[in-house]
Amino acid sequence: MKIDDLKHAKLKEWVQWAADLMTPNEVVICDGSKEEYDSSIKALVDAGLGIPLKKRPNSYLFRSDPSDVARAESRTFIAAKNKDEAGPTNNWIDPVELKKTMTDLYRGCMKGRIMYVIPFSMGPVGSDIAKIGVEITDSAYVVVNMHIMTRVGKKVLDVLGTDGFFVPCIHSIAKPLQPGESDGGKWPCEPDVNKKYISHFPDTYEIWSYGSGYGGNALLGKKCLALRIASVLARDEGWLAEHMLILKLTNPDGKVKYMAGALPSACGKTNLAMLVPTLPGWKVEVIGDDIAWMKFKNGQLYAINPEAGFFGVAPGTSEQSNYNAMQSIKENCIFSNCGLTDDGDIWWEQIGYPAPGKTVIDWKGNERPSPQTDKVPKEGEPIAHVNARFTAPAKQCPCIASEWEDPAGVPISAFLFGGRRASTIPLINQSKSWIHGVFMGSITGSEITAAALDLKAGSVRRDPFAMVPFCGYNMGDYFAHWIKLGKKAEAEGNGDKLPKIFFCNWFRKDADGHFMWPGFGENSRVLSWMFDRCDGKDNAVETAIGFLPKPDAITAPEGVKPEVMAELIKVDTAGWKEEISSIRDEHYAKFGDRLPKELYDELDKIEKALA
Ligand code: GTP
Ligand code: SPV
Ligand code: MN
């Protein structure tokens, strides 16, 4: 299919403009077919970028440039009409200035390459919650990843018709080729981080990305469209676009509830969404592992997963920690920045077994002696990059729920927020009201992980709703949007249909720095407590900070001593007092008068109750 075959006049004009600006050798309109996937893979293998894996049918390993291994938050921009609209948590550049800078960068940037035009749907094609995007890119790696992560091709153009709404997304790896030149096995990108741009124009719903080929910087349907631009659409249209997993929980009586959970990047969404319960009789199935789009219908909130695949953190994934993810990645997958064993398989730290053979090739392409254990090395570089990822079709997951593609979505009974906190924050806590739940989401703090490349891993930062890197507008207004939706439901008499709100912390540490809670499958104990709370079961005590489990409401997993269990579910009054003053002085203060007054009221209430 060529540009002239496009029936949507605005799309055709935009594609032609991009081709004239970026001057590729050729323009290809993607049809989403298997042939297209296979030929793109072949081009990547021929260029020395994709390595076929002997042990996994139709699967390939890629190694990116060391400058290009995660999202670049310092180079991510929300170019709203003024700085205040972007808010204190976003980087801002004037949109006119940014477009000028980037237009100059885009000029001729695809020379010697193919310009792919990828029509994609976020959400089941044709669902009334779904949205269409079109990504222009010069990266075949992006094409194959988008094939797995979204729904691509002709069927999308059919829904778009001659005048449908789409989000235009431009992406270039910023590495034109001279005549006769090939990538020759070197990951193409702009290696200077300060020359990368991941830009969003919320007032015109546009995305322009330049210089990075990795993950959320390049697969523009994911964080750029489905969160940053979608959060703006959601604000304007009265729905929610969230960094949330969606899971289906079935109790031993066969009763079902759906829950959505926001945990910051690399804090356990994929693991929670696919967990194998240790509690007998309970079942968890996955609807989505990273993003939820939610709309109210007749007072009930329904969620869809806008994605079609998992772009999951590889290190730490094992048959033990995430059996269902391991089953999902047996074939038809793309691996990025994992180790390569000498028998042609991928390997990473905590995969559950030591690397076979004498040597293994690390994510930088260096041959290394095979580690004798799968532990994270105390010194020296790991074999797999800490933000190494797998791209897997969601339908390959053994615990995918049969309704995961239902265009109507699934009804949400509970929201779960959480973060990585070594102290203070209890294992689980239920809010006393919707507004108290919004307060909980707004104060989320978490130790920084390796999912962003320019932040210091380990230190605690506030990441309200796990959305700080992904909210396309002023987060003070985002809090207000959440409050407004709850108030509207209550005013319409649907308050009891609102999801109950919870806050979890799987990451408490003892004085020796060991996790106090075993996590993973044992988190089912917490999910079952939440399930029963949603049914109004009397298994909680009211405290200053919320409803905590009664002492025996959650039975301790093997190896967790009663005193540790008690510690996990008690109110750490001194810790919370510090927490409250840090929220007031350092966190909320940043938002000035955009911070809804209701949240200060919640803060005051808790402070009083703790005194
Ligand atoms: P993104 O894809 O970046 O949004 O991340 P995510 O929230 O889906 O995180 P993921 O589930 O991939 O988990 C990231 C890391 O947290 C992995 O290294 C896991 O092994 C670890 N992890 C997940 N769940 C738990 C848990 O319950 N306890 C502990 N201690 N670690 C966990
Ligand atoms: C995250 O960082 O939250 C991810 C990975 O899910 S990326 O798609 O790169 O944003
Ligand atoms: Mn994520």
PDB file of N, CA, C and O and ligand atoms in Angstrom, residues 71 222-223 243 263-272 289-290 311-317 321-322 350 386-387 389-390 420 449 451 470 506-507 515 517-521 523, ligand 1:
ATOM      1  N   ARG A  71      13.283   4.605  29.558  1.00  0.00           N
ATOM      2  CA  ARG A  71      12.681   5.911  29.285  1.00  0.00           C
ATOM      3  C   ARG A  71      13.596   7.041  29.749  1.00  0.00           C
ATOM      4  O   ARG A  71      14.236   6.936  30.781  1.00  0.00           O
ATOM      5  N   LYS A 222       2.178   3.303  23.603  1.00  0.00           N
ATOM      6  CA  LYS A 222       2.170   2.896  25.000  1.00  0.00           C
ATOM      7  C   LYS A 222       2.112   4.110  25.924  1.00  0.00           C
ATOM      8  O   LYS A 222       1.041   4.652  26.195  1.00  0.00           O
ATOM      9  N   LYS A 223       3.219   4.559  26.447  1.00  0.00           N
ATOM     10  CA  LYS A 223       3.187   5.636  27.429  1.00  0.00           C
ATOM     11  C   LYS A 223       2.793   6.979  26.802  1.00  0.00           C
ATOM     12  O   LYS A 223       2.084   7.779  27.417  1.00  0.00           O
ATOM     13  N   HIS A 243      -1.954   4.214  34.736  1.00  0.00           N
ATOM     14  CA  HIS A 243      -0.821   3.269  34.705  1.00  0.00           C
ATOM     15  C   HIS A 243      -1.172   2.101  35.634  1.00  0.00           C
ATOM     16  O   HIS A 243      -0.638   1.993  36.730  1.00  0.00           O
ATOM     17  N   LEU A 263       1.011   0.663  40.345  1.00  0.00           N
ATOM     18  CA  LEU A 263       2.293   0.622  41.041  1.00  0.00           C
ATOM     19  C   LEU A 263       3.296   1.268  40.096  1.00  0.00           C
ATOM     20  O   LEU A 263       3.211   1.057  38.884  1.00  0.00           O
ATOM     21  N   PRO A 264       4.256   2.048  40.615  1.00  0.00           N
ATOM     22  CA  PRO A 264       5.211   2.710  39.727  1.00  0.00           C
ATOM     23  C   PRO A 264       5.986   1.711  38.863  1.00  0.00           C
ATOM     24  O   PRO A 264       5.970   0.509  39.127  1.00  0.00           O
ATOM     25  N   SER A 265       6.667   2.218  37.848  1.00  0.00           N
ATOM     26  CA  SER A 265       7.423   1.385  36.921  1.00  0.00           C
ATOM     27  C   SER A 265       8.350   0.435  37.678  1.00  0.00           C
ATOM     28  O   SER A 265       9.033   0.843  38.618  1.00  0.00           O
ATOM     29  N   ALA A 266       8.371  -0.814  37.240  1.00  0.00           N
ATOM     30  CA  ALA A 266       9.207  -1.868  37.827  1.00  0.00           C
ATOM     31  C   ALA A 266       8.916  -2.083  39.319  1.00  0.00           C
ATOM     32  O   ALA A 266       9.816  -2.361  40.105  1.00  0.00           O
ATOM     33  N   CYS A 267       7.645  -1.933  39.708  1.00  0.00           N
ATOM     34  CA  CYS A 267       7.251  -2.173  41.104  1.00  0.00           C
ATOM     35  C   CYS A 267       6.230  -3.300  41.241  1.00  0.00           C
ATOM     36  O   CYS A 267       5.615  -3.444  42.303  1.00  0.00           O
ATOM     37  N   GLY A 268       6.014  -4.085  40.203  1.00  0.00           N
ATOM     38  CA  GLY A 268       5.260  -5.312  40.403  1.00  0.00           C
ATOM     39  C   GLY A 268       3.904  -5.452  39.737  1.00  0.00           C
ATOM     40  O   GLY A 268       3.163  -6.379  40.078  1.00  0.00           O
ATOM     41  N   LYS A 269       3.543  -4.602  38.765  1.00  0.00           N
ATOM     42  CA  LYS A 269       2.237  -4.757  38.112  1.00  0.00           C
ATOM     43  C   LYS A 269       2.151  -6.070  37.336  1.00  0.00           C
ATOM     44  O   LYS A 269       1.186  -6.825  37.486  1.00  0.00           O
ATOM     45  N   THR A 270       3.165  -6.344  36.502  1.00  0.00           N
ATOM     46  CA  THR A 270       3.122  -7.565  35.692  1.00  0.00           C
ATOM     47  C   THR A 270       3.029  -8.783  36.606  1.00  0.00           C
ATOM     48  O   THR A 270       2.231  -9.701  36.370  1.00  0.00           O
ATOM     49  N   ASN A 271       3.820  -8.777  37.661  1.00  0.00           N
ATOM     50  CA  ASN A 271       3.825  -9.916  38.585  1.00  0.00           C
ATOM     51  C   ASN A 271       2.486 -10.096  39.285  1.00  0.00           C
ATOM     52  O   ASN A 271       1.984 -11.211  39.414  1.00  0.00           O
ATOM     53  N   LEU A 272       1.884  -9.002  39.732  1.00  0.00           N
ATOM     54  CA  LEU A 272       0.619  -9.096  40.455  1.00  0.00           C
ATOM     55  C   LEU A 272      -0.509  -9.556  39.521  1.00  0.00           C
ATOM     56  O   LEU A 272      -1.344 -10.389  39.896  1.00  0.00           O
ATOM     57  N   ASP A 289      -1.489  -5.654  32.064  1.00  0.00           N
ATOM     58  CA  ASP A 289      -0.397  -5.584  33.052  1.00  0.00           C
ATOM     59  C   ASP A 289       0.237  -4.206  33.188  1.00  0.00           C
ATOM     60  O   ASP A 289       1.184  -4.043  33.949  1.00  0.00           O
ATOM     61  N   ASP A 290      -0.280  -3.191  32.437  1.00  0.00           N
ATOM     62  CA  ASP A 290       0.424  -1.900  32.510  1.00  0.00           C
ATOM     63  C   ASP A 290      -0.498  -0.683  32.408  1.00  0.00           C
ATOM     64  O   ASP A 290      -0.239   0.330  33.041  1.00  0.00           O
ATOM     65  N   PHE A 311       5.128  -5.733  27.655  1.00  0.00           N
ATOM     66  CA  PHE A 311       6.520  -5.289  27.519  1.00  0.00           C
ATOM     67  C   PHE A 311       7.069  -5.339  28.948  1.00  0.00           C
ATOM     68  O   PHE A 311       7.085  -4.360  29.659  1.00  0.00           O
ATOM     69  N   GLY A 312       7.459  -6.558  29.353  1.00  0.00           N
ATOM     70  CA  GLY A 312       7.703  -6.802  30.775  1.00  0.00           C
ATOM     71  C   GLY A 312       9.167  -6.762  31.168  1.00  0.00           C
ATOM     72  O   GLY A 312      10.054  -7.073  30.359  1.00  0.00           O
ATOM     73  N   VAL A 313       9.421  -6.423  32.420  1.00  0.00           N
ATOM     74  CA  VAL A 313      10.775  -6.435  32.982  1.00  0.00           C
ATOM     75  C   VAL A 313      11.256  -7.898  33.021  1.00  0.00           C
ATOM     76  O   VAL A 313      10.585  -8.759  33.597  1.00  0.00           O
ATOM     77  N   ALA A 314      12.407  -8.175  32.400  1.00  0.00           N
ATOM     78  CA  ALA A 314      12.917  -9.551  32.354  1.00  0.00           C
ATOM     79  C   ALA A 314      13.626  -9.988  33.650  1.00  0.00           C
ATOM     80  O   ALA A 314      13.242 -11.010  34.233  1.00  0.00           O
ATOM     81  N   PRO A 315      14.642  -9.259  34.136  1.00  0.00           N
ATOM     82  CA  PRO A 315      15.337  -9.734  35.331  1.00  0.00           C
ATOM     83  C   PRO A 315      14.364  -9.948  36.491  1.00  0.00           C
ATOM     84  O   PRO A 315      13.432  -9.155  36.683  1.00  0.00           O
ATOM     85  N   GLY A 316      14.568 -11.021  37.218  1.00  0.00           N
ATOM     86  CA  GLY A 316      13.665 -11.322  38.330  1.00  0.00           C
ATOM     87  C   GLY A 316      12.516 -12.226  37.916  1.00  0.00           C
ATOM     88  O   GLY A 316      11.818 -12.759  38.774  1.00  0.00           O
ATOM     89  N   THR A 317      12.298 -12.389  36.606  1.00  0.00           N
ATOM     90  CA  THR A 317      11.201 -13.242  36.145  1.00  0.00           C
ATOM     91  C   THR A 317      11.683 -14.691  36.066  1.00  0.00           C
ATOM     92  O   THR A 317      12.650 -14.976  35.364  1.00  0.00           O
ATOM     93  N   SER A 321       8.891 -16.997  40.445  1.00  0.00           N
ATOM     94  CA  SER A 321       8.301 -15.686  40.750  1.00  0.00           C
ATOM     95  C   SER A 321       7.127 -15.364  39.828  1.00  0.00           C
ATOM     96  O   SER A 321       6.154 -14.749  40.251  1.00  0.00           O
ATOM     97  N   ASN A 322       7.222 -15.741  38.558  1.00  0.00           N
ATOM     98  CA  ASN A 322       6.126 -15.437  37.624  1.00  0.00           C
ATOM     99  C   ASN A 322       6.019 -16.527  36.566  1.00  0.00           C
ATOM    100  O   ASN A 322       6.454 -16.375  35.418  1.00  0.00           O
ATOM    101  N   GLN A 350      18.336 -13.859  38.277  1.00  0.00           N
ATOM    102  CA  GLN A 350      17.142 -14.386  38.953  1.00  0.00           C
ATOM    103  C   GLN A 350      16.134 -15.004  37.984  1.00  0.00           C
ATOM    104  O   GLN A 350      14.930 -14.940  38.194  1.00  0.00           O
ATOM    105  N   VAL A 386      19.394  -4.168  33.877  1.00  0.00           N
ATOM    106  CA  VAL A 386      18.305  -4.219  34.862  1.00  0.00           C
ATOM    107  C   VAL A 386      16.939  -3.866  34.261  1.00  0.00           C
ATOM    108  O   VAL A 386      15.909  -4.303  34.764  1.00  0.00           O
ATOM    109  N   ASN A 387      16.932  -3.112  33.184  1.00  0.00           N
ATOM    110  CA  ASN A 387      15.659  -2.803  32.514  1.00  0.00           C
ATOM    111  C   ASN A 387      15.523  -3.589  31.201  1.00  0.00           C
ATOM    112  O   ASN A 387      14.860  -3.160  30.273  1.00  0.00           O
ATOM    113  N   ARG A 389      13.941  -6.267  28.783  1.00  0.00           N
ATOM    114  CA  ARG A 389      12.494  -6.520  28.679  1.00  0.00           C
ATOM    115  C   ARG A 389      12.191  -7.621  27.667  1.00  0.00           C
ATOM    116  O   ARG A 389      12.980  -7.893  26.768  1.00  0.00           O
ATOM    117  N   PHE A 390      11.011  -8.239  27.845  1.00  0.00           N
ATOM    118  CA  PHE A 390      10.472  -9.141  26.826  1.00  0.00           C
ATOM    119  C   PHE A 390       9.228  -8.488  26.242  1.00  0.00           C
ATOM    120  O   PHE A 390       8.509  -7.772  26.943  1.00  0.00           O
ATOM    121  N   ARG A 420       7.235   1.115  46.397  1.00  0.00           N
ATOM    122  CA  ARG A 420       8.326   0.437  47.106  1.00  0.00           C
ATOM    123  C   ARG A 420       8.731   1.291  48.287  1.00  0.00           C
ATOM    124  O   ARG A 420       9.366   2.334  48.099  1.00  0.00           O
ATOM    125  N   THR A 449      13.323   3.086  40.478  1.00  0.00           N
ATOM    126  CA  THR A 449      13.833   1.846  39.885  1.00  0.00           C
ATOM    127  C   THR A 449      14.592   2.164  38.601  1.00  0.00           C
ATOM    128  O   THR A 449      14.733   3.323  38.233  1.00  0.00           O
ATOM    129  N   ALA A 451      13.704   1.709  35.599  1.00  0.00           N
ATOM    130  CA  ALA A 451      12.871   1.873  34.405  1.00  0.00           C
ATOM    131  C   ALA A 451      13.049   3.241  33.750  1.00  0.00           C
ATOM    132  O   ALA A 451      12.610   3.464  32.637  1.00  0.00           O
ATOM    133  N   PHE A 470       3.891  10.049  33.480  1.00  0.00           N
ATOM    134  CA  PHE A 470       2.932   9.751  32.408  1.00  0.00           C
ATOM    135  C   PHE A 470       1.715  10.664  32.349  1.00  0.00           C
ATOM    136  O   PHE A 470       0.828  10.438  31.520  1.00  0.00           O
ATOM    137  N   TRP A 506       4.554  -4.094  49.201  1.00  0.00           N
ATOM    138  CA  TRP A 506       5.167  -5.444  49.282  1.00  0.00           C
ATOM    139  C   TRP A 506       6.642  -5.351  49.687  1.00  0.00           C
ATOM    140  O   TRP A 506       7.332  -6.349  49.730  1.00  0.00           O
ATOM    141  N   PHE A 507       7.133  -4.141  49.916  1.00  0.00           N
ATOM    142  CA  PHE A 507       8.589  -3.948  49.923  1.00  0.00           C
ATOM    143  C   PHE A 507       9.173  -3.475  51.253  1.00  0.00           C
ATOM    144  O   PHE A 507      10.246  -2.881  51.294  1.00  0.00           O
ATOM    145  N   PHE A 515      13.593  -8.215  52.736  1.00  0.00           N
ATOM    146  CA  PHE A 515      12.146  -8.009  52.603  1.00  0.00           C
ATOM    147  C   PHE A 515      11.421  -8.753  53.720  1.00  0.00           C
ATOM    148  O   PHE A 515      11.713  -9.915  54.002  1.00  0.00           O
ATOM    149  N   TRP A 517       8.126  -9.273  53.723  1.00  0.00           N
ATOM    150  CA  TRP A 517       6.973  -9.950  53.136  1.00  0.00           C
ATOM    151  C   TRP A 517       7.447 -10.676  51.872  1.00  0.00           C
ATOM    152  O   TRP A 517       8.128 -10.074  51.033  1.00  0.00           O
ATOM    153  N   PRO A 518       7.101 -11.977  51.715  1.00  0.00           N
ATOM    154  CA  PRO A 518       7.664 -12.737  50.589  1.00  0.00           C
ATOM    155  C   PRO A 518       7.145 -12.314  49.211  1.00  0.00           C
ATOM    156  O   PRO A 518       7.774 -12.586  48.189  1.00  0.00           O
ATOM    157  N   GLY A 519       6.023 -11.632  49.171  1.00  0.00           N
ATOM    158  CA  GLY A 519       5.527 -11.093  47.898  1.00  0.00           C
ATOM    159  C   GLY A 519       5.039 -12.150  46.912  1.00  0.00           C
ATOM    160  O   GLY A 519       4.680 -13.264  47.300  1.00  0.00           O
ATOM    161  N   PHE A 520       4.995 -11.744  45.631  1.00  0.00           N
ATOM    162  CA  PHE A 520       4.609 -12.621  44.516  1.00  0.00           C
ATOM    163  C   PHE A 520       3.318 -13.400  44.838  1.00  0.00           C
ATOM    164  O   PHE A 520       2.323 -12.772  45.214  1.00  0.00           O
ATOM    165  N   GLY A 521       3.331 -14.745  44.735  1.00  0.00           N
ATOM    166  CA  GLY A 521       2.109 -15.533  44.936  1.00  0.00           C
ATOM    167  C   GLY A 521       1.464 -15.308  46.293  1.00  0.00           C
ATOM    168  O   GLY A 521       0.235 -15.402  46.445  1.00  0.00           O
ATOM    169  N   ASN A 523       1.053 -12.587  47.687  1.00  0.00           N
ATOM    170  CA  ASN A 523       0.208 -11.391  47.652  1.00  0.00           C
ATOM    171  C   ASN A 523      -1.271 -11.756  47.502  1.00  0.00           C
ATOM    172  O   ASN A 523      -2.150 -10.926  47.728  1.00  0.00           O
TER     173      ASN A 523
HETATM  174  P1  GTP B   1       6.658  -1.603  34.372  1.00  0.00           P
HETATM  175  O1  GTP B   1       6.533  -2.560  33.230  1.00  0.00           O
HETATM  176  O2  GTP B   1       7.981  -0.898  34.395  1.00  0.00           O
HETATM  177  O3  GTP B   1       5.536  -0.618  34.469  1.00  0.00           O
HETATM  178  O4  GTP B   1       6.748  -2.459  35.721  1.00  0.00           O
HETATM  179  P2  GTP B   1       5.793  -3.410  36.576  1.00  0.00           P
HETATM  180  O5  GTP B   1       5.085  -2.606  37.605  1.00  0.00           O
HETATM  181  O6  GTP B   1       4.963  -4.268  35.683  1.00  0.00           O
HETATM  182  O7  GTP B   1       6.856  -4.297  37.372  1.00  0.00           O
HETATM  183  P3  GTP B   1       7.142  -5.860  37.362  1.00  0.00           P
HETATM  184  O8  GTP B   1       5.932  -6.660  37.740  1.00  0.00           O
HETATM  185  O9  GTP B   1       7.789  -6.210  36.083  1.00  0.00           O
HETATM  186  O10 GTP B   1       8.174  -6.012  38.580  1.00  0.00           O
HETATM  187  C1  GTP B   1       9.409  -5.384  38.574  1.00  0.00           C
HETATM  188  C2  GTP B   1      10.341  -5.970  39.588  1.00  0.00           C
HETATM  189  O11 GTP B   1       9.730  -6.054  40.884  1.00  0.00           O
HETATM  190  C3  GTP B   1      10.796  -7.383  39.219  1.00  0.00           C
HETATM  191  O12 GTP B   1      12.198  -7.447  39.377  1.00  0.00           O
HETATM  192  C4  GTP B   1      10.090  -8.245  40.216  1.00  0.00           C
HETATM  193  O13 GTP B   1      10.838  -9.396  40.498  1.00  0.00           O
HETATM  194  C5  GTP B   1       9.889  -7.341  41.435  1.00  0.00           C
HETATM  195  N1  GTP B   1       8.662  -7.706  42.173  1.00  0.00           N
HETATM  196  C6  GTP B   1       7.423  -7.856  41.654  1.00  0.00           C
HETATM  197  N2  GTP B   1       6.518  -8.222  42.602  1.00  0.00           N
HETATM  198  C7  GTP B   1       7.210  -8.298  43.766  1.00  0.00           C
HETATM  199  C8  GTP B   1       6.836  -8.630  45.120  1.00  0.00           C
HETATM  200  O14 GTP B   1       5.677  -8.916  45.441  1.00  0.00           O
HETATM  201  N3  GTP B   1       7.826  -8.587  46.052  1.00  0.00           N
HETATM  202  C9  GTP B   1       9.112  -8.257  45.738  1.00  0.00           C
HETATM  203  N4  GTP B   1      10.023  -8.238  46.698  1.00  0.00           N
HETATM  204  N5  GTP B   1       9.512  -7.955  44.469  1.00  0.00           N
HETATM  205  C10 GTP B   1       8.573  -7.968  43.499  1.00  0.00           C
END
